[in-house]
Amino acid sequence: MEGRVVGRVLRIFRHRPPWLRAGPPQDNPGEAVKEPERAQEYSLLNFAGGQHFFEYLVVVSLKKKHLGDDYEPTITYQFPKRENLLRGQQEEEERLLKAIPLFCFPDGNEWVPLTEYPRETFSFVLTNVDGSRKIGYCRRLLPAGPGPRLPKVYCIISCIGCFGLFSKILDEVEKRHQISMAVIYPFMQGLREAAFPAPGKTVTLKSFIPDSGTEFISLTRPLDSHLEHVDFSSLLRCLSFEQILQIFASAVLERKIIFLAQGLSTLSQCIHAAAALLYPFSWAHTYIPVVPESLLATVCCPTPFMVGVQMRFRQEVMDSPMEEVLLVNLCEGTFLLSVGDEKDILPPKLQEDILGSLGRGIDELKTSEEINEHVSGPFVQFFVKTVGHYASYIKREANGQGHFQERSFCKALTSKTNRRFVKKFVKTQLFSLFIQEAEKSKNPPEGYFQQKILEYEEQKKQKKPREKTVK
């Protein structure tokens, strides 16, 4: 789940506000926790490729500024503390730890203590200059206690995209925090030492909780890994099938898309769902599930983007100079701005196929896995029908290096409307990055998309004899 996604965000920090220019955040003395020992240190390379569940768990709290009534988000707890880093690693860690609070409280610094606050689970994505990505899984809530208080955020930073699994981990972190911060340490240490499970597999952790005894926590990774960072339920609640199809069409041509919503959870889930519709392709442009107030100027970028903005900033977005934008109001299920041709981008027959498949049996689905498969399936099938023949048009040299035959590939489509669409699609970065990987690989990659291509080709073979018999 994107090239330089939010790479520009980390670059924007060169012009960061004063509070971001301060040194690395320190633990709040009032909330400091004495850990049994410092965790063993690893180089940044050891975290790549999903070897560990997570890199950091941090707690971000709101602290009052010395001047004025505003608050600033500050890291008040961090696990693990890492030492003996090389200079480059230390600089990367500092950049990361300065960025996290901004995305945990994207709605600005004007807060007042509260007695009620609905808990929210959301995520953000940070991409470093080298293209490596980190996902922040957040749980924002009001801590237990008497009287008015300020919300805080538990945030797990990981290289792994699996929203449902990390949501369960956040449940366990929250449960332990109600007892004591010290109880979180052994649980997270156990999680750090556990191997991340393969798709469909389960890892079981043993954890002791005072007054409750030993607990066994099972964490299962979804079998279908291309849907493990997504939940389509929020998108279906907010928008019609026709609107989802128009958003998909805009994304396929790499246009600018802005989502507006009140809650962070809705915003985060809907934008991740919209990006997931592009599978097996990956959005390669600016991608910010929840834009912090200080980065609202992102909506004026001339390049493609997919971003989420809280409804409280609606007027600021509307007043910004923007061209050819699809502005989606998730609260009311409407498009506030559009280019106007969204219904004409995709081939009409394939649009009918998608809408027919989406509507068929939707009311009988019960689990989120069933809903995800039902929604994703028709869009995967769309790509199977339009570009699923790509592997046959990669000519290979003796050394195995492939060269994509674009013209022959497009001409192979018998439908004029499909061909017209594909001629545009092959010019996108979505397709270019995909085909570059295919050129490097001697064999088509095994996976869900390849499986669907083979199934479709088999169906076509079986259909031909039947047609001859009818004649």
mmCIF file of C-alpha atoms in Angstrom, residues 3 34 37 59 111 135 156 195 207 258 267 269 316 338 361 395 415 466:
data_model
loop_
_atom_site.group_PDB
_atom_site.id
_atom_site.type_symbol
_atom_site.label_atom_id
_atom_site.label_comp_id
_atom_site.label_asym_id
_atom_site.label_seq_id
_atom_site.Cartn_x
_atom_site.Cartn_y
_atom_site.Cartn_z
ATOM 1 C CA GLY A 3 6.380 5.902 -4.109
ATOM 2 C CA LYS A 34 11.043 2.831 34.940
ATOM 3 C CA GLU A 37 15.961 -2.747 31.175
ATOM 4 C CA VAL A 59 2.029 8.023 23.818
ATOM 5 C CA TRP A 111 -8.128 22.229 22.906
ATOM 6 C CA ILE A 135 2.475 3.502 9.144
ATOM 7 C CA ILE A 156 2.296 2.245 17.091
ATOM 8 C CA ALA A 195 7.743 -13.111 14.369
ATOM 9 C CA SER A 207 1.003 -11.800 28.927
ATOM 10 C CA ILE A 258 -9.932 15.256 -1.331
ATOM 11 C CA LEU A 267 -11.548 9.772 7.142
ATOM 12 C CA GLN A 269 -10.766 4.201 6.761
ATOM 13 C CA GLU A 316 -10.390 26.799 4.082
ATOM 14 C CA SER A 338 -15.780 17.532 -9.604
ATOM 15 C CA GLY A 361 -25.927 -10.161 -2.507
ATOM 16 C CA LYS A 395 9.622 -9.436 -24.688
ATOM 17 C CA SER A 415 -13.252 -3.640 -27.576
ATOM 18 C CA ARG A 466 -19.672 -23.741 -25.961
#
